[in-house]
Structures are given as C-alpha cells and as structure tokens.
Amino acid sequence: HMILTIPFAYWRGGAFQTVFTKFSKGVIVGLLIGLIIASVNQMRKLLYIQAGSVAFIAFLSVAAHKTYGGRLYGIQKGILENPNDLAINIAINFPLCMAFMFAAKGGFRKLLWVFGMIVMMYCVLITYSRSGMIALVITILVCLWEYGVKQKRTVLLLSAGVFGVMALGFALMTPHVIARFKSLTQGNIEGSGDRGSLEAREELLKKSIDLAVHNPIFGVGPGNFPILSGWYVAHNSYTELAAEAGFPGLFLFVLLFALSFRKVDQIRKLPGYAADQNIRLWTSALWASLAAYVVGSMFA
C-alpha cells in the first residue's frame, strides 16, 4: 500500500526515499527473521542481542550524561539519540531484560540484569519523557501480572511493591518530573521545559487528523507530513501514518498489532508453553513489549 501512495504524494521524491531507503529495510529484516529463526534457542540469542544492546546504550547514555535543556539524550547517533525515542525503546525492551534475569543461571548474572534494569529505569526518568514514562509504567504492570501473578512469583511482587514505592518517592522529589506531567494538562508551566509543547502537539495532532480525513485512501505520502506541518512530526504514530498513508495504511498497522497479540495467545495454547519455562518467559516478555509499543506509538 505504501508503494501505491507514492504517485499521489505531495512530494513524490521524498515518499519514494522513505519507502525504499527507510521502511523497506525494516520489511527486509522482518522477513529474514521469519525465514531464518527456526528454534527457541535462535530466538533467545536474537532477543539477547536486542535486550543487551538497549541496556548497554542506556548505561552509556547515563554515564556520558549528554543533556539538552536538562533532558538526557542517547549516546548513539540516530533513532536512540532523541530522549522520547530512547525512553520508549527502553520501555519496549525492559520485559526482555526481566525475562533474561529470571532465566539467568547464577547470582552474578541475575544481579547484572537487575543492575541493567535499574539503569534503564533511571535513564527513562532523566530523559523526562512523559511518553516513555507512561510506556514504562504500562510495561512494568504487565510484567508484574505476567511474571508475578500468573507465574506465581510472590517474591517479585513484594520486591516490586517496595521498589515501586521507593521509585515513586524519588520521582516526587524531582520537581522537573512533576512539572513535566502537569504540563500535559496545564501547558507550558514553569520548570516543565515544554516551551509551548502542549499547544504545539494539539495543533500537530489536529493537522494530522485533518490531512488523513482529506486524503483518506493514499494520504499525503510517506515522510511528507513534516513538510506540510513546518518540519514537525505529529508525535502520534497512528494519526501520522493515517495522514501519510491513508486509512488503509492505518488499518494495516493496527491489524499488525492485533495479529501479533493473537500469535502470542496462540503460543500459550501450545504443549511446549506448559512444558518449557523459557517459552513462557519469552511469551510473557513479548506480550509486555507489544503492550509498551502500542502505548508508546500514541506518543512516538
């Protein structure tokens, strides 16, 4: 569908570049993973690289402490440099780290993963990303349900309760965090660092919806929304996708989520799910990651 939108795009060259030099890479990687990964062990190695890399980037970002306007930026050039993108990616990968913590053999490895998760949570906090914090809270709640309640890990629930109270107290002691969340409803208040962000995001959201309504089938073209909005993104993947690829593109995006959740539920019904603890761990982790992605996409 995205290829079909190119001839109808506001800027055809930009749409072509977005589809064939950016989006196509993700499609190719996704197809290769589906074709190559044929065992739980191979999937485990892939998830290990994914979770370990994000945890390591979070650690280096905290250590380097590169800030702008008081907000932490990622050390990696590219998608994980932006505070919001860094925080949301941490939230998506947090359940994978928790799964590896439970699966780890030996106290040192478990402590290493615990240390990594603490650093990841701290990293999200000092990015002052509201979307990242919301996605992380959703992720943690799902993890507690999956690993604590459903898999009956009482120690996890008790530890998470104590740690949650401590983390909440720490966040409440950070005036900038409170100001950031207040600005969601009160706009550009002192200490939020918003600089009119609430009003700007409302206008961008309205702009993306308006473009989607007036271009319902093919949109304005992939990658073209910033051109029509003054070089700003919509900060909402759903409405921006609808604006750039029309409602069919949005439908396929949402359908991808629905099918992914259904696949995870189908895994729970397989004989191997009950017999293999690793399968249960990765299934719960992927479900929590999907939940974080669904929520994070509302602000990304």
Short mmCIF file of C-alpha atoms in Angstrom, two decimals:
data_model
loop_
_atom_site.label_atom_id
_atom_site.label_comp_id
_atom_site.label_asym_id
_atom_site.label_seq_id
_atom_site.Cartn_x
_atom_site.Cartn_y
_atom_site.Cartn_z
CA HIS A 1 0.00 0.00 0.00
CA MET A 2 2.83 2.41 0.81
CA ILE A 3 4.25 1.88 -2.69
CA LEU A 4 0.84 2.72 -4.16
CA THR A 5 0.80 6.03 -2.24
CA ILE A 6 3.95 7.35 -3.93
CA PRO A 7 2.32 8.63 -7.18
CA PHE A 8 -0.25 10.54 -5.09
CA ALA A 9 2.26 12.01 -2.64
CA TYR A 10 2.73 15.73 -2.08
CA TRP A 11 6.48 15.21 -2.66
CA ARG A 12 6.95 12.04 -4.69
CA GLY A 13 10.73 12.00 -4.34
CA GLY A 14 10.54 12.17 -0.56
CA ALA A 15 7.86 9.47 -0.44
CA PHE A 16 9.94 7.20 -2.69
CA GLN A 17 13.01 7.68 -0.49
CA THR A 18 11.05 7.00 2.70
CA VAL A 19 9.55 3.77 1.37
CA PHE A 20 12.57 2.32 -0.41
CA THR A 21 15.51 3.53 1.70
CA LYS A 22 13.95 3.56 5.18
CA PHE A 23 10.79 1.49 5.51
CA SER A 24 11.96 -1.27 3.16
CA LYS A 25 14.91 -2.09 5.45
CA GLY A 26 12.54 -2.93 8.29
CA VAL A 27 10.45 -5.11 5.98
CA ILE A 28 13.53 -7.00 4.78
CA VAL A 29 14.79 -7.54 8.33
CA GLY A 30 11.35 -8.74 9.43
CA LEU A 31 11.12 -11.22 6.56
CA LEU A 32 14.64 -12.51 7.20
CA ILE A 33 13.91 -13.06 10.89
CA GLY A 34 10.77 -15.01 10.00
CA LEU A 35 12.66 -17.15 7.48
CA ILE A 36 15.89 -17.73 9.43
CA ILE A 37 14.81 -18.11 13.06
CA ALA A 38 13.66 -21.72 13.40
CA SER A 39 14.15 -22.61 17.08
CA VAL A 40 13.61 -21.22 20.57
CA ASN A 41 17.39 -21.10 21.09
CA GLN A 42 17.89 -18.94 18.00
CA MET A 43 15.10 -16.62 19.10
CA ARG A 44 16.69 -16.43 22.54
CA LYS A 45 20.03 -15.33 21.04
CA LEU A 46 18.30 -12.68 18.94
CA LEU A 47 16.40 -11.34 21.94
CA TYR A 48 19.61 -11.41 23.99
CA ILE A 49 21.35 -9.14 21.47
CA GLN A 50 18.33 -6.84 21.38
CA ALA A 51 17.89 -6.53 25.16
CA GLY A 52 21.60 -6.37 25.93
CA SER A 53 22.23 -3.68 23.32
CA VAL A 54 19.48 -1.37 24.60
CA ALA A 55 20.56 -1.89 28.22
CA PHE A 56 24.17 -1.11 27.28
CA ILE A 57 23.15 2.04 25.36
CA ALA A 58 21.10 3.16 28.39
CA PHE A 59 24.13 2.63 30.64
CA LEU A 60 26.48 4.56 28.32
CA SER A 61 23.93 7.36 27.93
CA VAL A 62 23.64 7.76 31.69
CA ALA A 63 27.43 7.64 32.05
CA ALA A 64 28.05 10.20 29.30
CA HIS A 65 25.14 12.34 30.54
CA LYS A 66 24.72 14.38 27.37
CA THR A 67 21.84 16.75 28.06
CA TYR A 68 19.96 19.50 26.28
CA GLY A 69 17.53 21.64 28.21
CA GLY A 70 18.10 19.38 31.21
CA ARG A 71 16.92 16.25 29.36
CA LEU A 72 19.19 13.26 28.80
CA TYR A 73 20.00 12.37 25.18
CA GLY A 74 21.13 8.96 23.98
CA ILE A 75 24.81 8.41 23.27
CA GLN A 76 24.02 6.67 19.97
CA LYS A 77 23.60 8.82 16.88
CA GLY A 78 20.32 8.02 15.21
CA ILE A 79 16.95 6.81 16.47
CA LEU A 80 18.03 6.33 20.10
CA GLU A 81 19.51 9.80 20.48
CA ASN A 82 16.18 11.58 20.93
CA PRO A 83 15.02 11.42 24.60
CA ASN A 84 11.49 10.29 23.72
CA ASP A 85 12.65 7.57 21.32
CA LEU A 86 15.30 6.40 23.79
CA ALA A 87 12.77 6.17 26.62
CA ILE A 88 10.15 4.33 24.56
CA ASN A 89 12.71 1.83 23.24
CA ILE A 90 13.85 1.17 26.79
CA ALA A 91 10.24 0.52 27.82
CA ILE A 92 9.78 -1.91 24.92
CA ASN A 93 12.94 -3.85 25.79
CA PHE A 94 12.52 -3.80 29.56
CA PRO A 95 10.42 -7.04 29.61
CA LEU A 96 13.12 -8.86 27.65
CA CYS A 97 15.69 -7.91 30.28
CA MET A 98 13.37 -9.16 33.00
CA ALA A 99 12.94 -12.48 31.17
CA PHE A 100 16.72 -12.89 30.93
CA MET A 101 17.03 -12.06 34.61
CA PHE A 102 14.66 -14.91 35.51
CA ALA A 103 16.33 -17.27 33.03
CA ALA A 104 19.89 -16.46 34.13
CA LYS A 105 21.84 -19.17 35.93
CA GLY A 106 23.96 -17.91 38.77
CA GLY A 107 23.56 -14.99 41.14
CA PHE A 108 26.06 -12.73 39.36
CA ARG A 109 24.22 -12.88 36.04
CA LYS A 110 20.90 -12.18 37.73
CA LEU A 111 22.39 -9.19 39.55
CA LEU A 112 23.86 -7.92 36.28
CA TRP A 113 20.42 -7.93 34.64
CA VAL A 114 18.88 -6.33 37.73
CA PHE A 115 21.52 -3.60 37.58
CA GLY A 116 20.77 -3.11 33.89
CA MET A 117 17.03 -2.73 34.53
CA ILE A 118 17.64 -0.21 37.32
CA VAL A 119 19.87 1.82 34.99
CA MET A 120 17.21 1.62 32.26
CA MET A 121 14.51 2.94 34.61
CA TYR A 122 16.79 5.74 35.79
CA CYS A 123 17.62 6.56 32.18
CA VAL A 124 13.92 6.91 31.34
CA LEU A 125 13.42 9.12 34.39
CA ILE A 126 16.16 11.61 33.48
CA THR A 127 15.06 11.82 29.85
CA TYR A 128 11.94 13.41 31.38
CA SER A 129 9.99 11.75 28.58
CA ARG A 130 6.34 11.61 29.56
CA SER A 131 5.53 9.15 26.78
CA GLY A 132 8.47 6.95 27.80
CA MET A 133 7.47 7.00 31.46
CA ILE A 134 3.87 6.10 30.64
CA ALA A 135 5.02 3.25 28.37
CA LEU A 136 7.43 2.01 31.07
CA VAL A 137 4.71 2.02 33.74
CA ILE A 138 2.43 0.01 31.42
CA THR A 139 5.29 -2.40 30.74
CA ILE A 140 6.09 -2.90 34.43
CA LEU A 141 2.42 -3.50 35.28
CA VAL A 142 2.13 -6.11 32.54
CA CYS A 143 5.36 -7.75 33.70
CA LEU A 144 4.07 -7.92 37.27
CA TRP A 145 0.88 -9.55 36.04
CA GLU A 146 2.65 -11.99 33.72
CA TYR A 147 5.62 -12.92 35.89
CA GLY A 148 4.29 -12.19 39.36
CA VAL A 149 0.60 -13.11 39.35
CA LYS A 150 0.21 -15.62 36.51
CA GLN A 151 3.55 -17.37 37.09
CA LYS A 152 3.19 -17.06 40.89
CA ARG A 153 6.42 -15.28 41.80
CA THR A 154 5.47 -13.84 45.19
CA VAL A 155 8.97 -12.51 45.87
CA LEU A 156 8.81 -10.49 42.65
CA LEU A 157 5.52 -8.89 43.66
CA LEU A 158 6.78 -7.97 47.12
CA SER A 159 10.10 -6.66 45.79
CA ALA A 160 8.36 -4.69 43.06
CA GLY A 161 5.99 -3.17 45.62
CA VAL A 162 8.85 -1.97 47.83
CA PHE A 163 10.92 -0.76 44.89
CA GLY A 164 7.87 0.94 43.35
CA VAL A 165 7.23 2.96 46.49
CA MET A 166 10.90 4.00 46.61
CA ALA A 167 10.91 4.92 42.91
CA LEU A 168 7.69 6.93 43.29
CA GLY A 169 9.17 8.79 46.23
CA PHE A 170 12.31 9.56 44.23
CA ALA A 171 10.25 10.81 41.28
CA LEU A 172 8.13 13.01 43.56
CA MET A 173 11.33 14.52 44.94
CA THR A 174 12.28 15.57 41.40
CA PRO A 175 10.40 18.82 40.66
CA HIS A 176 11.14 18.65 36.93
CA VAL A 177 9.32 15.30 36.62
CA ILE A 178 6.20 16.64 38.34
CA ALA A 179 6.26 19.77 36.21
CA ARG A 180 6.54 17.69 33.02
CA PHE A 181 3.46 15.65 33.87
CA LYS A 182 1.46 18.70 34.99
CA SER A 183 2.22 20.30 31.63
CA LEU A 184 0.21 17.51 29.93
CA THR A 185 -2.94 19.31 31.06
CA GLN A 186 -1.70 22.76 32.06
CA GLY A 187 0.59 23.54 29.15
CA ASN A 188 3.84 25.46 29.39
CA ILE A 189 4.25 25.79 33.17
CA GLU A 190 7.46 26.82 34.90
CA GLY A 191 10.01 24.03 35.13
CA SER A 192 8.39 21.79 32.53
CA GLY A 193 10.73 22.73 29.70
CA ASP A 194 7.76 22.49 27.36
CA ARG A 195 8.15 25.79 25.50
CA GLY A 196 4.57 25.59 24.24
CA SER A 197 4.71 21.84 23.64
CA LEU A 198 1.09 21.18 24.68
CA GLU A 199 -0.36 23.73 22.29
CA ALA A 200 2.03 22.69 19.51
CA ARG A 201 1.22 19.00 19.88
CA GLU A 202 -2.51 19.73 19.88
CA GLU A 203 -2.12 21.62 16.60
CA LEU A 204 0.03 18.86 15.10
CA LEU A 205 -2.49 16.22 16.15
CA LYS A 206 -5.33 18.21 14.57
CA LYS A 207 -3.22 18.74 11.44
CA SER A 208 -2.51 15.01 11.07
CA ILE A 209 -6.20 14.13 11.53
CA ASP A 210 -7.26 16.84 9.06
CA LEU A 211 -4.81 15.58 6.41
CA ALA A 212 -5.99 12.00 6.97
CA VAL A 213 -9.65 12.97 6.57
CA HIS A 214 -8.98 14.93 3.38
CA ASN A 215 -6.66 12.25 1.94
CA PRO A 216 -8.33 9.05 3.21
CA ILE A 217 -7.05 6.50 0.67
CA PHE A 218 -3.43 7.36 -0.16
CA GLY A 219 -2.62 10.11 2.33
CA VAL A 220 -0.11 12.85 1.55
CA GLY A 221 2.73 10.37 1.03
CA PRO A 222 5.18 8.58 3.36
CA GLY A 223 7.53 11.04 5.07
CA ASN A 224 5.54 14.02 3.79
CA PHE A 225 3.74 15.09 6.96
CA PRO A 226 6.70 17.14 8.32
CA ILE A 227 6.81 19.05 5.03
CA LEU A 228 3.20 20.13 5.44
CA SER A 229 3.46 20.82 9.18
CA GLY A 230 6.51 23.06 9.20
CA TRP A 231 9.02 20.21 9.61
CA TYR A 232 7.42 18.79 12.76
CA VAL A 233 6.22 15.24 13.37
CA ALA A 234 2.77 14.53 14.79
CA HIS A 235 4.05 12.78 17.95
CA ASN A 236 1.40 10.12 17.31
CA SER A 237 2.28 7.21 15.05
CA TYR A 238 -1.36 6.35 14.39
CA THR A 239 -2.54 9.74 13.16
CA GLU A 240 0.70 10.48 11.31
CA LEU A 241 0.51 7.15 9.50
CA ALA A 242 -3.11 7.85 8.59
CA ALA A 243 -2.07 11.26 7.26
CA GLU A 244 0.83 9.87 5.21
CA ALA A 245 -0.58 6.53 4.01
CA GLY A 246 -4.33 6.99 4.39
CA PHE A 247 -6.72 4.93 6.47
CA PRO A 248 -5.77 1.67 4.67
CA GLY A 249 -2.21 2.15 5.96
CA LEU A 250 -3.52 2.80 9.48
CA PHE A 251 -5.73 -0.28 9.24
CA LEU A 252 -2.79 -2.49 8.26
CA PHE A 253 -0.69 -1.03 11.10
CA VAL A 254 -3.38 -1.78 13.69
CA LEU A 255 -4.00 -5.20 12.09
CA LEU A 256 -0.31 -6.00 12.57
CA PHE A 257 -0.70 -5.37 16.31
CA ALA A 258 -3.87 -7.48 16.50
CA LEU A 259 -2.25 -10.40 14.66
CA SER A 260 0.86 -10.18 16.83
CA PHE A 261 -1.19 -10.35 20.03
CA ARG A 262 -3.17 -13.26 18.59
CA LYS A 263 0.06 -15.10 17.75
CA VAL A 264 1.26 -14.69 21.33
CA ASP A 265 -2.05 -16.02 22.63
CA GLN A 266 -1.78 -19.00 20.26
CA ILE A 267 1.65 -19.82 21.71
CA ARG A 268 0.09 -20.03 25.19
CA LYS A 269 -2.13 -22.87 23.92
CA LEU A 270 0.75 -24.99 22.58
CA PRO A 271 2.01 -28.02 24.56
CA GLY A 272 5.53 -26.54 24.71
CA TYR A 273 4.26 -23.48 26.60
CA ALA A 274 3.28 -25.54 29.64
CA ALA A 275 6.36 -27.76 29.44
CA ASP A 276 9.14 -25.21 28.80
CA GLN A 277 9.81 -22.35 31.21
CA ASN A 278 11.86 -20.48 28.59
CA ILE A 279 8.91 -20.38 26.21
CA ARG A 280 6.72 -18.98 29.00
CA LEU A 281 9.33 -16.34 29.79
CA TRP A 282 9.73 -15.13 26.20
CA THR A 283 6.00 -15.25 25.52
CA SER A 284 5.27 -13.02 28.51
CA ALA A 285 8.13 -10.70 27.59
CA LEU A 286 6.94 -10.30 24.00
CA TRP A 287 3.36 -9.66 25.15
CA ALA A 288 4.57 -6.92 27.52
CA SER A 289 6.80 -5.42 24.81
CA LEU A 290 3.87 -5.31 22.39
CA ALA A 291 1.76 -3.55 25.02
CA ALA A 292 4.50 -0.97 25.52
CA TYR A 293 4.78 -0.49 21.74
CA VAL A 294 1.02 0.03 21.36
CA VAL A 295 1.05 2.67 24.09
CA GLY A 296 4.34 4.26 23.02
CA SER A 297 3.10 4.61 19.45
CA MET A 298 0.45 7.04 20.69
CA PHE A 299 3.24 9.49 21.53
CA ALA A 300 6.13 8.46 19.24
#
